[in-house]
Amino acid sequence: MTQTDLKPSIDTIVSRARAEKAPGDIIAALPYASLLGMTATYEADTDKLLLCLPGSKSNIGNPTLPALHGGAIGGFMEISAGIHLLMTMDTLEVPRVVDFSIDFVRAGRLEDTWASCDVVRQGRKLVNVAIQAWQQDRESPIATARAHFLID
């Protein structure tokens, strides 16, 4: 028996994460999310899923400011949308990105960055998600993005 035989499948992980309201299980199963050190929590008053990219020197793109690398912010936002869909939609497969468009509003400082996602439109196979990332103040985003995902 190999080590991969012991590893639970993604559909098992997603089913358990939904049942236990534990998005961290999905994060642990996604290598890039784990590499970024992402975490997740729920807002107390709205019960909305919030994802966090911790301030880490490994995510710096401009060391003179220091500012987060745009790729780290974009990757964080894209993965956040995928995790949001896995936690809220009726799919057990990791959604496939069809299109991703990001607008960088201001530089991301070396501190925790938060993201929230909203499904804008859902078709039979295609889902449009709006993602917003901020640091200290939700009303002052550092980036906004739109993503289309193919779901099964």
mmCIF file with all atom_site columns, N, CA and C in Angstrom, residues 94-138:
data_model
loop_
_atom_site.group_PDB
_atom_site.id
_atom_site.type_symbol
_atom_site.label_atom_id
_atom_site.label_alt_id
_atom_site.label_comp_id
_atom_site.label_asym_id
_atom_site.label_entity_id
_atom_site.label_seq_id
_atom_site.pdbx_PDB_ins_code
_atom_site.Cartn_x
_atom_site.Cartn_y
_atom_site.Cartn_z
_atom_site.occupancy
_atom_site.B_iso_or_equiv
_atom_site.pdbx_formal_charge
_atom_site.auth_seq_id
_atom_site.auth_comp_id
_atom_site.auth_asym_id
_atom_site.auth_atom_id
_atom_site.pdbx_PDB_model_num
ATOM 1   N N  . VAL A 1 94  ? -12.686 20.099 -7.652  1.00 0.00 ? 94  VAL A N  1
ATOM 2   C CA . VAL A 1 94  ? -12.058 21.421 -7.600  1.00 0.00 ? 94  VAL A CA 1
ATOM 3   C C  . VAL A 1 94  ? -12.453 22.171 -8.869  1.00 0.00 ? 94  VAL A C  1
ATOM 4   N N  . PRO A 1 95  ? -13.071 23.352 -8.743  1.00 0.00 ? 95  PRO A N  1
ATOM 5   C CA . PRO A 1 95  ? -13.501 24.110 -9.927  1.00 0.00 ? 95  PRO A CA 1
ATOM 6   C C  . PRO A 1 95  ? -12.294 24.496 -10.782 1.00 0.00 ? 95  PRO A C  1
ATOM 7   N N  . ARG A 1 96  ? -12.493 24.464 -12.095 1.00 0.00 ? 96  ARG A N  1
ATOM 8   C CA . ARG A 1 96  ? -11.410 24.817 -13.026 1.00 0.00 ? 96  ARG A CA 1
ATOM 9   C C  . ARG A 1 96  ? -11.570 26.273 -13.451 1.00 0.00 ? 96  ARG A C  1
ATOM 10  N N  . VAL A 1 97  ? -10.481 27.013 -13.398 1.00 0.00 ? 97  VAL A N  1
ATOM 11  C CA . VAL A 1 97  ? -10.494 28.427 -13.768 1.00 0.00 ? 97  VAL A CA 1
ATOM 12  C C  . VAL A 1 97  ? -10.599 28.545 -15.285 1.00 0.00 ? 97  VAL A C  1
ATOM 13  N N  . VAL A 1 98  ? -11.574 29.342 -15.733 1.00 0.00 ? 98  VAL A N  1
ATOM 14  C CA . VAL A 1 98  ? -11.728 29.640 -17.152 1.00 0.00 ? 98  VAL A CA 1
ATOM 15  C C  . VAL A 1 98  ? -11.121 31.007 -17.438 1.00 0.00 ? 98  VAL A C  1
ATOM 16  N N  . ASP A 1 99  ? -11.376 31.958 -16.551 1.00 0.00 ? 99  ASP A N  1
ATOM 17  C CA . ASP A 1 99  ? -10.925 33.332 -16.746 1.00 0.00 ? 99  ASP A CA 1
ATOM 18  C C  . ASP A 1 99  ? -10.729 33.966 -15.377 1.00 0.00 ? 99  ASP A C  1
ATOM 19  N N  . PHE A 1 100 ? -9.680  34.784 -15.263 1.00 0.00 ? 100 PHE A N  1
ATOM 20  C CA . PHE A 1 100 ? -9.419  35.491 -14.015 1.00 0.00 ? 100 PHE A CA 1
ATOM 21  C C  . PHE A 1 100 ? -8.901  36.876 -14.358 1.00 0.00 ? 100 PHE A C  1
ATOM 22  N N  . SER A 1 101 ? -9.548  37.890 -13.812 1.00 0.00 ? 101 SER A N  1
ATOM 23  C CA . SER A 1 101 ? -9.157  39.276 -14.077 1.00 0.00 ? 101 SER A CA 1
ATOM 24  C C  . SER A 1 101 ? -9.052  40.004 -12.744 1.00 0.00 ? 101 SER A C  1
ATOM 25  N N  . ILE A 1 102 ? -7.907  40.657 -12.534 1.00 0.00 ? 102 ILE A N  1
ATOM 26  C CA . ILE A 1 102 ? -7.661  41.315 -11.259 1.00 0.00 ? 102 ILE A CA 1
ATOM 27  C C  . ILE A 1 102 ? -7.359  42.791 -11.468 1.00 0.00 ? 102 ILE A C  1
ATOM 28  N N  . ASP A 1 103 ? -7.831  43.608 -10.552 1.00 0.00 ? 103 ASP A N  1
ATOM 29  C CA . ASP A 1 103 ? -7.523  45.038 -10.524 1.00 0.00 ? 103 ASP A CA 1
ATOM 30  C C  . ASP A 1 103 ? -6.795  45.313 -9.209  1.00 0.00 ? 103 ASP A C  1
ATOM 31  N N  . PHE A 1 104 ? -5.536  45.751 -9.320  1.00 0.00 ? 104 PHE A N  1
ATOM 32  C CA . PHE A 1 104 ? -4.772  46.121 -8.138  1.00 0.00 ? 104 PHE A CA 1
ATOM 33  C C  . PHE A 1 104 ? -5.088  47.574 -7.819  1.00 0.00 ? 104 PHE A C  1
ATOM 34  N N  . VAL A 1 105 ? -5.644  47.819 -6.642  1.00 0.00 ? 105 VAL A N  1
ATOM 35  C CA . VAL A 1 105 ? -6.092  49.155 -6.258  1.00 0.00 ? 105 VAL A CA 1
ATOM 36  C C  . VAL A 1 105 ? -4.991  49.909 -5.520  1.00 0.00 ? 105 VAL A C  1
ATOM 37  N N  . ARG A 1 106 ? -4.282  49.213 -4.647  1.00 0.00 ? 106 ARG A N  1
ATOM 38  C CA . ARG A 1 106 ? -3.177  49.827 -3.889  1.00 0.00 ? 106 ARG A CA 1
ATOM 39  C C  . ARG A 1 106 ? -2.187  48.733 -3.513  1.00 0.00 ? 106 ARG A C  1
ATOM 40  N N  . ALA A 1 107 ? -1.001  49.143 -3.102  1.00 0.00 ? 107 ALA A N  1
ATOM 41  C CA . ALA A 1 107 ? 0.034   48.173 -2.725  1.00 0.00 ? 107 ALA A CA 1
ATOM 42  C C  . ALA A 1 107 ? -0.388  47.414 -1.471  1.00 0.00 ? 107 ALA A C  1
ATOM 43  N N  . GLY A 1 108 ? -0.131  46.122 -1.483  1.00 0.00 ? 108 GLY A N  1
ATOM 44  C CA . GLY A 1 108 ? -0.373  45.297 -0.304  1.00 0.00 ? 108 GLY A CA 1
ATOM 45  C C  . GLY A 1 108 ? 0.842   45.351 0.603   1.00 0.00 ? 108 GLY A C  1
ATOM 46  N N  . ARG A 1 109 ? 0.638   45.794 1.825   1.00 0.00 ? 109 ARG A N  1
ATOM 47  C CA . ARG A 1 109 ? 1.735   45.894 2.784   1.00 0.00 ? 109 ARG A CA 1
ATOM 48  C C  . ARG A 1 109 ? 2.042   44.510 3.379   1.00 0.00 ? 109 ARG A C  1
ATOM 49  N N  . LEU A 1 110 ? 3.148   44.416 4.058   1.00 0.00 ? 110 LEU A N  1
ATOM 50  C CA . LEU A 1 110 ? 3.556   43.166 4.689   1.00 0.00 ? 110 LEU A CA 1
ATOM 51  C C  . LEU A 1 110 ? 2.757   42.969 5.979   1.00 0.00 ? 110 LEU A C  1
ATOM 52  N N  . GLU A 1 111 ? 1.506   42.583 5.806   1.00 0.00 ? 111 GLU A N  1
ATOM 53  C CA . GLU A 1 111 ? 0.606   42.281 6.926   1.00 0.00 ? 111 GLU A CA 1
ATOM 54  C C  . GLU A 1 111 ? -0.473  41.342 6.407   1.00 0.00 ? 111 GLU A C  1
ATOM 55  N N  . ASP A 1 112 ? -1.306  40.865 7.303   1.00 0.00 ? 112 ASP A N  1
ATOM 56  C CA . ASP A 1 112 ? -2.354  39.928 6.898   1.00 0.00 ? 112 ASP A CA 1
ATOM 57  C C  . ASP A 1 112 ? -3.274  40.557 5.856   1.00 0.00 ? 112 ASP A C  1
ATOM 58  N N  . THR A 1 113 ? -3.612  39.757 4.857   1.00 0.00 ? 113 THR A N  1
ATOM 59  C CA . THR A 1 113 ? -4.531  40.172 3.800   1.00 0.00 ? 113 THR A CA 1
ATOM 60  C C  . THR A 1 113 ? -5.740  39.250 3.852   1.00 0.00 ? 113 THR A C  1
ATOM 61  N N  . TRP A 1 114 ? -6.915  39.831 3.776   1.00 0.00 ? 114 TRP A N  1
ATOM 62  C CA . TRP A 1 114 ? -8.176  39.096 3.867   1.00 0.00 ? 114 TRP A CA 1
ATOM 63  C C  . TRP A 1 114 ? -8.890  39.106 2.530   1.00 0.00 ? 114 TRP A C  1
ATOM 64  N N  . ALA A 1 115 ? -9.673  38.071 2.270   1.00 0.00 ? 115 ALA A N  1
ATOM 65  C CA . ALA A 1 115 ? -10.473 38.012 1.044   1.00 0.00 ? 115 ALA A CA 1
ATOM 66  C C  . ALA A 1 115 ? -11.853 37.453 1.359   1.00 0.00 ? 115 ALA A C  1
ATOM 67  N N  . SER A 1 116 ? -12.837 38.000 0.651   1.00 0.00 ? 116 SER A N  1
ATOM 68  C CA . SER A 1 116 ? -14.188 37.450 0.695   1.00 0.00 ? 116 SER A CA 1
ATOM 69  C C  . SER A 1 116 ? -14.670 37.313 -0.743  1.00 0.00 ? 116 SER A C  1
ATOM 70  N N  . CYS A 1 117 ? -15.566 36.387 -0.953  1.00 0.00 ? 117 CYS A N  1
ATOM 71  C CA . CYS A 1 117 ? -16.039 36.072 -2.296  1.00 0.00 ? 117 CYS A CA 1
ATOM 72  C C  . CYS A 1 117 ? -17.563 36.061 -2.335  1.00 0.00 ? 117 CYS A C  1
ATOM 73  N N  . ASP A 1 118 ? -18.100 36.427 -3.489  1.00 0.00 ? 118 ASP A N  1
ATOM 74  C CA . ASP A 1 118 ? -19.539 36.375 -3.718  1.00 0.00 ? 118 ASP A CA 1
ATOM 75  C C  . ASP A 1 118 ? -19.798 35.790 -5.094  1.00 0.00 ? 118 ASP A C  1
ATOM 76  N N  . VAL A 1 119 ? -20.711 34.830 -5.161  1.00 0.00 ? 119 VAL A N  1
ATOM 77  C CA . VAL A 1 119 ? -21.123 34.295 -6.459  1.00 0.00 ? 119 VAL A CA 1
ATOM 78  C C  . VAL A 1 119 ? -22.039 35.330 -7.096  1.00 0.00 ? 119 VAL A C  1
ATOM 79  N N  . VAL A 1 120 ? -21.628 35.831 -8.259  1.00 0.00 ? 120 VAL A N  1
ATOM 80  C CA . VAL A 1 120 ? -22.395 36.856 -8.965  1.00 0.00 ? 120 VAL A CA 1
ATOM 81  C C  . VAL A 1 120 ? -23.442 36.202 -9.847  1.00 0.00 ? 120 VAL A C  1
ATOM 82  N N  . ARG A 1 121 ? -23.037 35.150 -10.515 1.00 0.00 ? 121 ARG A N  1
ATOM 83  C CA . ARG A 1 121 ? -23.957 34.451 -11.418 1.00 0.00 ? 121 ARG A CA 1
ATOM 84  C C  . ARG A 1 121 ? -23.549 32.990 -11.496 1.00 0.00 ? 121 ARG A C  1
ATOM 85  N N  . GLN A 1 122 ? -24.556 32.115 -11.485 1.00 0.00 ? 122 GLN A N  1
ATOM 86  C CA . GLN A 1 122 ? -24.302 30.688 -11.592 1.00 0.00 ? 122 GLN A CA 1
ATOM 87  C C  . GLN A 1 122 ? -25.146 30.111 -12.710 1.00 0.00 ? 122 GLN A C  1
ATOM 88  N N  . GLY A 1 123 ? -24.475 29.493 -13.667 1.00 0.00 ? 123 GLY A N  1
ATOM 89  C CA . GLY A 1 123 ? -25.155 28.760 -14.722 1.00 0.00 ? 123 GLY A CA 1
ATOM 90  C C  . GLY A 1 123 ? -25.061 27.272 -14.436 1.00 0.00 ? 123 GLY A C  1
ATOM 91  N N  . ARG A 1 124 ? -25.384 26.465 -15.432 1.00 0.00 ? 124 ARG A N  1
ATOM 92  C CA . ARG A 1 124 ? -25.308 25.013 -15.220 1.00 0.00 ? 124 ARG A CA 1
ATOM 93  C C  . ARG A 1 124 ? -23.861 24.541 -15.033 1.00 0.00 ? 124 ARG A C  1
ATOM 94  N N  . LYS A 1 125 ? -22.946 25.135 -15.800 1.00 0.00 ? 125 LYS A N  1
ATOM 95  C CA . LYS A 1 125 ? -21.554 24.700 -15.729 1.00 0.00 ? 125 LYS A CA 1
ATOM 96  C C  . LYS A 1 125 ? -20.565 25.815 -15.418 1.00 0.00 ? 125 LYS A C  1
ATOM 97  N N  . LEU A 1 126 ? -20.993 27.049 -15.548 1.00 0.00 ? 126 LEU A N  1
ATOM 98  C CA . LEU A 1 126 ? -20.091 28.189 -15.364 1.00 0.00 ? 126 LEU A CA 1
ATOM 99  C C  . LEU A 1 126 ? -20.563 29.050 -14.198 1.00 0.00 ? 126 LEU A C  1
ATOM 100 N N  . VAL A 1 127 ? -19.609 29.466 -13.356 1.00 0.00 ? 127 VAL A N  1
ATOM 101 C CA . VAL A 1 127 ? -19.905 30.307 -12.199 1.00 0.00 ? 127 VAL A CA 1
ATOM 102 C C  . VAL A 1 127 ? -19.024 31.543 -12.261 1.00 0.00 ? 127 VAL A C  1
ATOM 103 N N  . ASN A 1 128 ? -19.625 32.717 -12.035 1.00 0.00 ? 128 ASN A N  1
ATOM 104 C CA . ASN A 1 128 ? -18.893 33.979 -11.987 1.00 0.00 ? 128 ASN A CA 1
ATOM 105 C C  . ASN A 1 128 ? -18.779 34.385 -10.520 1.00 0.00 ? 128 ASN A C  1
ATOM 106 N N  . VAL A 1 129 ? -17.555 34.657 -10.075 1.00 0.00 ? 129 VAL A N  1
ATOM 107 C CA . VAL A 1 129 ? -17.294 34.992 -8.675  1.00 0.00 ? 129 VAL A CA 1
ATOM 108 C C  . VAL A 1 129 ? -16.597 36.348 -8.594  1.00 0.00 ? 129 VAL A C  1
ATOM 109 N N  . ALA A 1 130 ? -17.044 37.196 -7.667  1.00 0.00 ? 130 ALA A N  1
ATOM 110 C CA . ALA A 1 130 ? -16.376 38.466 -7.370  1.00 0.00 ? 130 ALA A CA 1
ATOM 111 C C  . ALA A 1 130 ? -15.563 38.262 -6.096  1.00 0.00 ? 130 ALA A C  1
ATOM 112 N N  . ILE A 1 131 ? -14.311 38.713 -6.124  1.00 0.00 ? 131 ILE A N  1
ATOM 113 C CA . ILE A 1 131 ? -13.402 38.555 -4.988  1.00 0.00 ? 131 ILE A CA 1
ATOM 114 C C  . ILE A 1 131 ? -12.873 39.930 -4.593  1.00 0.00 ? 131 ILE A C  1
ATOM 115 N N  . GLN A 1 132 ? -12.836 40.172 -3.303  1.00 0.00 ? 132 GLN A N  1
ATOM 116 C CA . GLN A 1 132 ? -12.292 41.435 -2.793  1.00 0.00 ? 132 GLN A CA 1
ATOM 117 C C  . GLN A 1 132 ? -11.236 41.096 -1.751  1.00 0.00 ? 132 GLN A C  1
ATOM 118 N N  . ALA A 1 133 ? -10.076 41.761 -1.850  1.00 0.00 ? 133 ALA A N  1
ATOM 119 C CA . ALA A 1 133 ? -8.996  41.561 -0.874  1.00 0.00 ? 133 ALA A CA 1
ATOM 120 C C  . ALA A 1 133 ? -8.675  42.891 -0.195  1.00 0.00 ? 133 ALA A C  1
ATOM 121 N N  . TRP A 1 134 ? -8.477  42.844 1.110   1.00 0.00 ? 134 TRP A N  1
ATOM 122 C CA . TRP A 1 134 ? -8.173  44.050 1.876   1.00 0.00 ? 134 TRP A CA 1
ATOM 123 C C  . TRP A 1 134 ? -7.221  43.681 3.008   1.00 0.00 ? 134 TRP A C  1
ATOM 124 N N  . GLN A 1 135 ? -6.716  44.704 3.665   1.00 0.00 ? 135 GLN A N  1
ATOM 125 C CA . GLN A 1 135 ? -5.838  44.462 4.805   1.00 0.00 ? 135 GLN A CA 1
ATOM 126 C C  . GLN A 1 135 ? -6.484  44.972 6.089   1.00 0.00 ? 135 GLN A C  1
ATOM 127 N N  . GLN A 1 136 ? -6.306  46.208 6.450   1.00 0.00 ? 136 GLN A N  1
ATOM 128 C CA . GLN A 1 136 ? -6.852  46.686 7.717   1.00 0.00 ? 136 GLN A CA 1
ATOM 129 C C  . GLN A 1 136 ? -8.313  47.087 7.627   1.00 0.00 ? 136 GLN A C  1
ATOM 130 N N  . ASP A 1 137 ? -8.743  47.582 6.481   1.00 0.00 ? 137 ASP A N  1
ATOM 131 C CA . ASP A 1 137 ? -10.095 48.115 6.338   1.00 0.00 ? 137 ASP A CA 1
ATOM 132 C C  . ASP A 1 137 ? -10.765 47.511 5.111   1.00 0.00 ? 137 ASP A C  1
ATOM 133 N N  . ARG A 1 138 ? -11.838 46.814 5.347   1.00 0.00 ? 138 ARG A N  1
ATOM 134 C CA . ARG A 1 138 ? -12.579 46.172 4.259   1.00 0.00 ? 138 ARG A CA 1
ATOM 135 C C  . ARG A 1 138 ? -13.045 47.184 3.209   1.00 0.00 ? 138 ARG A C  1
#
